[in-house]
């Protein structure tokens, strides 16, 4: 199956897709993105993903002519063209091509890029779990914007790999944990599901929101509140959530084992009902 890209109005094979070296996304990370997946061939949580995309665009004052309906049909067309059993769609919108200068150009043409590929199989990590390390949260103050400026995330992930772990979780100097490099974090403490609150320190994950709903639907109390590294280390269970990996149990944090257990599984099973009935 060919991997496909869509660049400013045209579908083409991924390897033929290019953008200018003067694209502001490339030079300044002046761009935002979204990642959408399908279940049973249909995009999951598309309304929520697009709402978040429009929030990100507004937050960086990127002016555009995209509209919700047009984007939905484009994404659906891309999924059809790809023809994969399950699809991962990446969407990126930059502030376009301009002579390299920090100032936002008076007028610009946003560059809209989409790539369409087969959804990677993440069942293995979901079933086996991952190890994580904690790293200082040295990111910027607007992690709620889905910006392509992900260098701290790249470096934190690299730190984890160099330490023999699978991922890293960002922790503030006062011990507050925020999220992983590309996923939100949850712990289970005395039968309650806890996750850090929405705000500028985390991306408000679409999976995160659906997991909170699923927990409540399964009768498991859930709260959004500050969680410390110590609480994470003492958690009964802990997991990460994201579009691609869904729910991933955390086996250990900084070498210290965390319990794995039944509540996370119950929540995951409840979560799967969302897309089996979608
Ligand atoms: N990342 N936090 C961060 C920093 C993320 O990059 C992501 C997703 C999430 C989870 O959000 P969601 O549940 O909406 O996927 C949380 C995507 C998958 C990525 O960058 O590939």
mmCIF file of C-alpha atoms and ligand atoms in Angstrom:
data_model
loop_
_atom_site.group_PDB
_atom_site.id
_atom_site.type_symbol
_atom_site.label_atom_id
_atom_site.label_comp_id
_atom_site.label_asym_id
_atom_site.label_seq_id
_atom_site.Cartn_x
_atom_site.Cartn_y
_atom_site.Cartn_z
ATOM 1 C CA UNK A 1 0.000 0.000 0.000
ATOM 2 C CA UNK A 2 1.439 3.406 -0.879
ATOM 3 C CA UNK A 3 1.934 5.953 1.857
ATOM 4 C CA UNK A 4 0.307 9.186 0.813
ATOM 5 C CA UNK A 5 0.849 12.858 1.451
ATOM 6 C CA UNK A 6 -1.321 15.857 0.800
ATOM 7 C CA UNK A 7 0.479 19.154 0.355
ATOM 8 C CA UNK A 8 -1.440 22.349 -0.294
ATOM 9 C CA UNK A 9 -4.249 20.946 -2.343
ATOM 10 C CA UNK A 10 -2.685 17.844 -3.916
ATOM 11 C CA UNK A 11 -2.480 14.185 -2.994
ATOM 12 C CA UNK A 12 0.790 12.537 -3.988
ATOM 13 C CA UNK A 13 3.050 9.628 -2.982
ATOM 14 C CA UNK A 14 4.754 10.401 0.324
ATOM 15 C CA UNK A 15 8.265 10.234 -1.123
ATOM 16 C CA UNK A 16 7.381 12.925 -3.654
ATOM 17 C CA UNK A 17 5.984 15.350 -1.076
ATOM 18 C CA UNK A 18 8.154 18.363 -0.307
ATOM 19 C CA UNK A 19 7.923 21.746 1.359
ATOM 20 C CA UNK A 20 10.201 24.748 0.947
ATOM 21 C CA UNK A 21 13.347 25.149 3.068
ATOM 22 C CA UNK A 22 11.935 28.603 3.847
ATOM 23 C CA UNK A 23 8.806 27.161 5.433
ATOM 24 C CA UNK A 24 8.376 28.797 8.828
ATOM 25 C CA UNK A 25 7.434 25.442 10.310
ATOM 26 C CA UNK A 26 10.849 24.132 9.318
ATOM 27 C CA UNK A 27 12.791 27.210 10.405
ATOM 28 C CA UNK A 28 10.971 28.367 13.544
ATOM 29 C CA UNK A 29 8.623 25.502 14.456
ATOM 30 C CA UNK A 30 5.955 28.093 13.548
ATOM 31 C CA UNK A 31 3.391 25.351 13.009
ATOM 32 C CA UNK A 32 0.865 23.167 14.799
ATOM 33 C CA UNK A 33 -0.216 19.587 14.205
ATOM 34 C CA UNK A 34 -2.688 16.820 14.960
ATOM 35 C CA UNK A 35 -2.536 13.042 14.886
ATOM 36 C CA UNK A 36 -5.751 11.136 14.224
ATOM 37 C CA UNK A 37 -6.239 7.386 14.047
ATOM 38 C CA UNK A 38 -8.970 5.134 12.766
ATOM 39 C CA UNK A 39 -10.796 2.301 14.467
ATOM 40 C CA UNK A 40 -12.563 -0.028 12.031
ATOM 41 C CA UNK A 41 -11.550 2.337 9.276
ATOM 42 C CA UNK A 42 -13.254 5.381 10.766
ATOM 43 C CA UNK A 43 -11.458 8.368 12.297
ATOM 44 C CA UNK A 44 -11.822 8.365 16.080
ATOM 45 C CA UNK A 45 -12.705 11.536 17.985
ATOM 46 C CA UNK A 46 -12.448 13.657 14.843
ATOM 47 C CA UNK A 47 -14.594 16.469 16.266
ATOM 48 C CA UNK A 48 -12.345 16.680 19.318
ATOM 49 C CA UNK A 49 -9.134 16.533 17.260
ATOM 50 C CA UNK A 50 -10.346 19.293 14.957
ATOM 51 C CA UNK A 51 -11.520 21.427 17.870
ATOM 52 C CA UNK A 52 -8.043 21.090 19.391
ATOM 53 C CA UNK A 53 -6.437 21.910 16.024
ATOM 54 C CA UNK A 54 -8.518 25.098 15.749
ATOM 55 C CA UNK A 55 -7.572 25.986 19.346
ATOM 56 C CA UNK A 56 -3.871 25.513 18.534
ATOM 57 C CA UNK A 57 -4.178 27.631 15.370
ATOM 58 C CA UNK A 58 -5.965 30.390 17.287
ATOM 59 C CA UNK A 59 -3.421 30.264 20.109
ATOM 60 C CA UNK A 60 -0.565 31.032 17.710
ATOM 61 C CA UNK A 61 -2.741 33.483 15.738
ATOM 62 C CA UNK A 62 -2.255 31.572 12.514
ATOM 63 C CA UNK A 63 -4.806 32.908 10.083
ATOM 64 C CA UNK A 64 -6.282 30.349 7.719
ATOM 65 C CA UNK A 65 -9.320 29.524 5.628
ATOM 66 C CA UNK A 66 -9.781 25.959 6.849
ATOM 67 C CA UNK A 67 -13.168 24.891 7.981
ATOM 68 C CA UNK A 68 -14.342 21.935 9.955
ATOM 69 C CA UNK A 69 -16.470 20.335 7.232
ATOM 70 C CA UNK A 70 -13.812 20.720 4.554
ATOM 71 C CA UNK A 71 -11.138 19.217 6.834
ATOM 72 C CA UNK A 72 -13.363 16.276 7.721
ATOM 73 C CA UNK A 73 -13.993 15.394 4.094
ATOM 74 C CA UNK A 74 -10.295 15.785 3.271
ATOM 75 C CA UNK A 75 -9.297 13.462 6.118
ATOM 76 C CA UNK A 76 -11.940 10.918 5.102
ATOM 77 C CA UNK A 77 -10.777 11.099 1.498
ATOM 78 C CA UNK A 78 -7.173 10.581 2.628
ATOM 79 C CA UNK A 79 -8.177 7.503 4.627
ATOM 80 C CA UNK A 80 -10.074 6.079 1.629
ATOM 81 C CA UNK A 81 -7.159 6.743 -0.731
ATOM 82 C CA UNK A 82 -4.687 5.078 1.643
ATOM 83 C CA UNK A 83 -6.805 1.943 1.872
ATOM 84 C CA UNK A 84 -5.002 0.673 4.983
ATOM 85 C CA UNK A 85 -6.734 -1.637 7.451
ATOM 86 C CA UNK A 86 -6.224 1.077 10.071
ATOM 87 C CA UNK A 87 -4.769 4.505 9.356
ATOM 88 C CA UNK A 88 -2.689 7.126 11.107
ATOM 89 C CA UNK A 89 -3.247 10.627 9.753
ATOM 90 C CA UNK A 90 -0.769 13.384 10.548
ATOM 91 C CA UNK A 91 -1.821 16.978 9.857
ATOM 92 C CA UNK A 92 0.498 19.959 10.060
ATOM 93 C CA UNK A 93 -0.223 23.593 9.335
ATOM 94 C CA UNK A 94 2.612 26.088 9.225
ATOM 95 C CA UNK A 95 2.632 29.845 8.787
ATOM 96 C CA UNK A 96 3.933 29.268 5.286
ATOM 97 C CA UNK A 97 6.971 30.234 3.273
ATOM 98 C CA UNK A 98 8.704 33.543 3.938
ATOM 99 C CA UNK A 99 12.139 35.102 3.955
ATOM 100 C CA UNK A 100 13.717 34.070 7.254
ATOM 101 C CA UNK A 101 12.758 36.694 9.818
ATOM 102 C CA UNK A 102 11.183 36.332 13.237
ATOM 103 C CA UNK A 103 8.451 38.845 12.504
ATOM 104 C CA UNK A 104 5.149 37.378 11.397
ATOM 105 C CA UNK A 105 4.711 38.386 7.730
ATOM 106 C CA UNK A 106 1.896 40.877 7.025
ATOM 107 C CA UNK A 107 0.375 38.325 4.729
ATOM 108 C CA UNK A 108 1.158 34.661 4.341
ATOM 109 C CA UNK A 109 -0.229 31.508 2.808
ATOM 110 C CA UNK A 110 -0.371 28.702 5.394
ATOM 111 C CA UNK A 111 1.179 25.406 4.299
ATOM 112 C CA UNK A 112 -1.137 22.480 4.972
ATOM 113 C CA UNK A 113 0.478 19.049 5.011
ATOM 114 C CA UNK A 114 -1.081 15.702 5.702
ATOM 115 C CA UNK A 115 0.505 12.258 5.687
ATOM 116 C CA UNK A 116 -1.401 9.007 5.642
ATOM 117 C CA UNK A 117 0.145 5.715 6.647
ATOM 118 C CA UNK A 118 -0.754 2.420 8.180
ATOM 119 C CA UNK A 119 -1.343 2.586 11.920
ATOM 120 C CA UNK A 120 1.619 0.932 13.655
ATOM 121 C CA UNK A 121 0.731 -2.119 15.718
ATOM 122 C CA UNK A 122 1.087 -1.090 19.362
ATOM 123 C CA UNK A 123 -0.579 -4.151 20.862
ATOM 124 C CA UNK A 124 2.762 -5.425 22.142
ATOM 125 C CA UNK A 125 3.499 -2.368 24.290
ATOM 126 C CA UNK A 126 -0.102 -2.202 25.470
ATOM 127 C CA UNK A 127 0.055 -5.797 26.632
ATOM 128 C CA UNK A 128 3.571 -5.767 28.052
ATOM 129 C CA UNK A 129 3.939 -2.256 29.401
ATOM 130 C CA UNK A 130 6.906 0.095 29.411
ATOM 131 C CA UNK A 131 9.553 1.458 31.732
ATOM 132 C CA UNK A 132 9.944 5.177 32.228
ATOM 133 C CA UNK A 133 12.383 7.635 33.741
ATOM 134 C CA UNK A 134 11.551 11.078 35.095
ATOM 135 C CA UNK A 135 13.267 14.124 33.581
ATOM 136 C CA UNK A 136 13.112 17.832 34.459
ATOM 137 C CA UNK A 137 10.312 19.590 32.591
ATOM 138 C CA UNK A 138 12.317 22.089 30.569
ATOM 139 C CA UNK A 139 9.617 22.698 27.932
ATOM 140 C CA UNK A 140 7.937 25.996 27.170
ATOM 141 C CA UNK A 141 4.928 27.393 29.054
ATOM 142 C CA UNK A 142 2.260 26.477 26.446
ATOM 143 C CA UNK A 143 2.284 22.699 26.286
ATOM 144 C CA UNK A 144 -1.486 22.867 25.691
ATOM 145 C CA UNK A 145 -0.738 24.037 22.123
ATOM 146 C CA UNK A 146 0.045 21.097 19.854
ATOM 147 C CA UNK A 147 3.131 22.799 18.465
ATOM 148 C CA UNK A 148 5.672 21.030 16.255
ATOM 149 C CA UNK A 149 8.405 22.504 18.510
ATOM 150 C CA UNK A 150 9.177 19.172 20.162
ATOM 151 C CA UNK A 151 12.944 19.305 20.739
ATOM 152 C CA UNK A 152 12.669 18.916 24.546
ATOM 153 C CA UNK A 153 10.443 15.872 23.953
ATOM 154 C CA UNK A 154 12.962 14.419 21.494
ATOM 155 C CA UNK A 155 15.813 14.922 23.954
ATOM 156 C CA UNK A 156 13.829 13.526 26.896
ATOM 157 C CA UNK A 157 12.972 10.444 24.841
ATOM 158 C CA UNK A 158 16.655 10.076 23.971
ATOM 159 C CA UNK A 159 17.594 10.401 27.652
ATOM 160 C CA UNK A 160 15.133 7.600 28.448
ATOM 161 C CA UNK A 161 16.598 5.365 25.765
ATOM 162 C CA UNK A 162 20.151 6.038 26.878
ATOM 163 C CA UNK A 163 19.072 5.028 30.389
ATOM 164 C CA UNK A 164 17.604 1.776 29.025
ATOM 165 C CA UNK A 165 13.979 2.910 29.524
ATOM 166 C CA UNK A 166 11.161 3.251 27.011
ATOM 167 C CA UNK A 167 9.938 6.783 27.702
ATOM 168 C CA UNK A 168 10.330 9.810 29.941
ATOM 169 C CA UNK A 169 7.871 11.716 32.092
ATOM 170 C CA UNK A 170 8.378 15.439 32.643
ATOM 171 C CA UNK A 171 8.616 16.494 36.296
ATOM 172 C CA UNK A 172 8.822 20.001 37.707
ATOM 173 C CA UNK A 173 11.340 21.106 40.340
ATOM 174 C CA UNK A 174 8.651 20.794 43.048
ATOM 175 C CA UNK A 175 7.983 17.175 42.111
ATOM 176 C CA UNK A 176 4.804 17.757 40.074
ATOM 177 C CA UNK A 177 4.524 15.314 37.187
ATOM 178 C CA UNK A 178 3.025 16.602 33.946
ATOM 179 C CA UNK A 179 3.034 14.123 31.073
ATOM 180 C CA UNK A 180 5.241 11.852 28.974
ATOM 181 C CA UNK A 181 7.022 12.824 25.745
ATOM 182 C CA UNK A 182 3.978 12.002 23.579
ATOM 183 C CA UNK A 183 1.305 10.805 26.006
ATOM 184 C CA UNK A 184 -0.654 11.772 29.105
ATOM 185 C CA UNK A 185 -0.138 10.027 32.423
ATOM 186 C CA UNK A 186 -2.567 8.445 34.879
ATOM 187 C CA UNK A 187 -2.144 6.742 38.233
ATOM 188 C CA UNK A 188 -4.460 4.583 40.288
ATOM 189 C CA UNK A 189 -4.361 5.293 43.974
ATOM 190 C CA UNK A 190 -6.661 3.465 46.381
ATOM 191 C CA UNK A 191 -9.195 2.635 43.721
ATOM 192 C CA UNK A 192 -9.270 6.160 42.234
ATOM 193 C CA UNK A 193 -8.013 7.219 38.844
ATOM 194 C CA UNK A 194 -5.924 10.398 38.939
ATOM 195 C CA UNK A 195 -4.401 12.492 36.160
ATOM 196 C CA UNK A 196 -2.804 15.965 36.075
ATOM 197 C CA UNK A 197 -5.298 18.772 35.346
ATOM 198 C CA UNK A 198 -5.671 20.506 31.989
ATOM 199 C CA UNK A 199 -3.723 23.733 31.642
ATOM 200 C CA UNK A 200 -0.550 25.031 30.027
ATOM 201 C CA UNK A 201 1.633 22.218 31.438
ATOM 202 C CA UNK A 202 0.077 19.391 29.434
ATOM 203 C CA UNK A 203 -1.526 18.670 26.117
ATOM 204 C CA UNK A 204 -5.197 17.959 26.676
ATOM 205 C CA UNK A 205 -5.122 14.496 25.112
ATOM 206 C CA UNK A 206 -8.163 13.259 23.252
ATOM 207 C CA UNK A 207 -7.452 9.782 24.612
ATOM 208 C CA UNK A 208 -7.094 11.283 28.105
ATOM 209 C CA UNK A 209 -10.617 12.739 27.941
ATOM 210 C CA UNK A 210 -12.054 9.471 26.693
ATOM 211 C CA UNK A 211 -10.230 7.511 29.409
ATOM 212 C CA UNK A 212 -11.682 9.759 32.109
ATOM 213 C CA UNK A 213 -15.156 9.165 30.653
ATOM 214 C CA UNK A 214 -14.516 5.430 30.413
ATOM 215 C CA UNK A 215 -13.384 5.213 34.049
ATOM 216 C CA UNK A 216 -16.499 7.016 35.240
ATOM 217 C CA UNK A 217 -18.688 4.816 33.042
ATOM 218 C CA UNK A 218 -17.030 1.762 34.620
ATOM 219 C CA UNK A 219 -17.865 3.112 38.073
ATOM 220 C CA UNK A 220 -14.262 4.022 38.922
ATOM 221 C CA UNK A 221 -13.971 7.460 40.540
ATOM 222 C CA UNK A 222 -11.678 9.764 38.566
ATOM 223 C CA UNK A 223 -10.140 13.122 39.436
ATOM 224 C CA UNK A 224 -7.916 15.652 37.677
ATOM 225 C CA UNK A 225 -5.415 16.982 40.170
ATOM 226 C CA UNK A 226 -1.723 17.583 40.811
ATOM 227 C CA UNK A 227 0.265 14.337 41.120
ATOM 228 C CA UNK A 228 3.772 14.205 42.563
ATOM 229 C CA UNK A 229 6.668 11.962 41.604
ATOM 230 C CA UNK A 230 6.397 10.337 45.046
ATOM 231 C CA UNK A 231 2.742 9.499 44.402
ATOM 232 C CA UNK A 232 3.689 8.044 41.030
ATOM 233 C CA UNK A 233 6.343 5.865 42.675
ATOM 234 C CA UNK A 234 3.791 4.645 45.251
ATOM 235 C CA UNK A 235 0.923 4.217 42.777
ATOM 236 C CA UNK A 236 -1.042 0.976 42.741
ATOM 237 C CA UNK A 237 -1.046 1.172 38.949
ATOM 238 C CA UNK A 238 0.044 3.760 36.393
ATOM 239 C CA UNK A 239 -0.349 4.111 32.636
ATOM 240 C CA UNK A 240 0.177 6.447 29.688
ATOM 241 C CA UNK A 241 -2.489 7.345 27.135
ATOM 242 C CA UNK A 242 -2.214 8.499 23.531
ATOM 243 C CA UNK A 243 -3.887 8.194 20.156
ATOM 244 C CA UNK A 244 -1.371 5.725 18.798
ATOM 245 C CA UNK A 245 -0.617 3.621 21.886
ATOM 246 C CA UNK A 246 -4.038 3.928 23.615
ATOM 247 C CA UNK A 247 -3.347 2.731 27.183
ATOM 248 C CA UNK A 248 0.169 1.624 28.107
ATOM 249 C CA UNK A 249 0.891 0.201 31.565
ATOM 250 C CA UNK A 250 3.958 1.619 33.325
ATOM 251 C CA UNK A 251 6.087 -1.182 34.754
ATOM 252 C CA UNK A 252 8.681 0.937 36.522
ATOM 253 C CA UNK A 253 9.672 4.544 37.163
ATOM 254 C CA UNK A 254 13.379 5.379 37.567
ATOM 255 C CA UNK A 255 14.026 1.678 38.161
ATOM 256 C CA UNK A 256 11.373 1.333 40.858
ATOM 257 C CA UNK A 257 8.615 -1.196 40.106
ATOM 258 C CA UNK A 258 4.978 -0.099 39.906
ATOM 259 C CA UNK A 259 2.111 -2.567 40.349
ATOM 260 C CA UNK A 260 0.217 -3.678 37.298
ATOM 261 C CA UNK A 261 -3.359 -4.485 37.824
ATOM 262 C CA UNK A 262 -6.899 -4.932 37.035
ATOM 263 C CA UNK A 263 -8.309 -1.407 37.214
ATOM 264 C CA UNK A 264 -6.286 -0.134 34.255
ATOM 265 C CA UNK A 265 -7.485 -3.111 32.265
ATOM 266 C CA UNK A 266 -11.090 -2.490 33.240
ATOM 267 C CA UNK A 267 -10.775 1.137 32.156
ATOM 268 C CA UNK A 268 -9.162 0.100 28.870
ATOM 269 C CA UNK A 269 -11.936 -2.395 28.200
ATOM 270 C CA UNK A 270 -14.542 0.278 28.859
ATOM 271 C CA UNK A 271 -12.611 2.640 26.555
ATOM 272 C CA UNK A 272 -12.703 0.077 23.719
ATOM 273 C CA UNK A 273 -16.505 0.137 23.866
ATOM 274 C CA UNK A 274 -16.325 3.705 22.560
ATOM 275 C CA UNK A 275 -14.980 2.666 19.229
ATOM 276 C CA UNK A 276 -16.609 -0.721 18.959
ATOM 277 C CA UNK A 277 -19.924 1.112 18.988
ATOM 278 C CA UNK A 278 -18.745 4.240 17.118
HETATM 279 N N1 LIG B 1 1.006 12.857 20.693
HETATM 280 N N2 LIG B 1 0.890 14.734 25.405
HETATM 281 C C1 LIG B 1 1.752 14.950 24.391
HETATM 282 C C2 LIG B 1 2.964 15.793 24.643
HETATM 283 C C3 LIG B 1 1.508 14.398 23.126
HETATM 284 O O1 LIG B 1 2.363 14.627 22.117
HETATM 285 C C4 LIG B 1 0.361 13.593 22.934
HETATM 286 C C5 LIG B 1 0.012 12.971 21.603
HETATM 287 C C6 LIG B 1 -0.503 13.380 24.018
HETATM 288 C C7 LIG B 1 -1.760 12.545 23.904
HETATM 289 O O2 LIG B 1 -2.726 13.172 23.124
HETATM 290 P P1 LIG B 1 -3.803 12.337 22.297
HETATM 291 O O3 LIG B 1 -4.459 11.423 23.248
HETATM 292 O O4 LIG B 1 -4.716 13.378 21.771
HETATM 293 O O5 LIG B 1 -3.076 11.576 21.215
HETATM 294 C C8 LIG B 1 -0.216 13.984 25.236
HETATM 295 C C9 LIG B 1 0.739 12.407 19.358
HETATM 296 C C10 LIG B 1 0.076 11.063 19.284
HETATM 297 C C11 LIG B 1 2.017 12.477 18.574
HETATM 298 O O6 LIG B 1 2.733 13.458 18.749
HETATM 299 O O7 LIG B 1 2.286 11.585 17.756
#
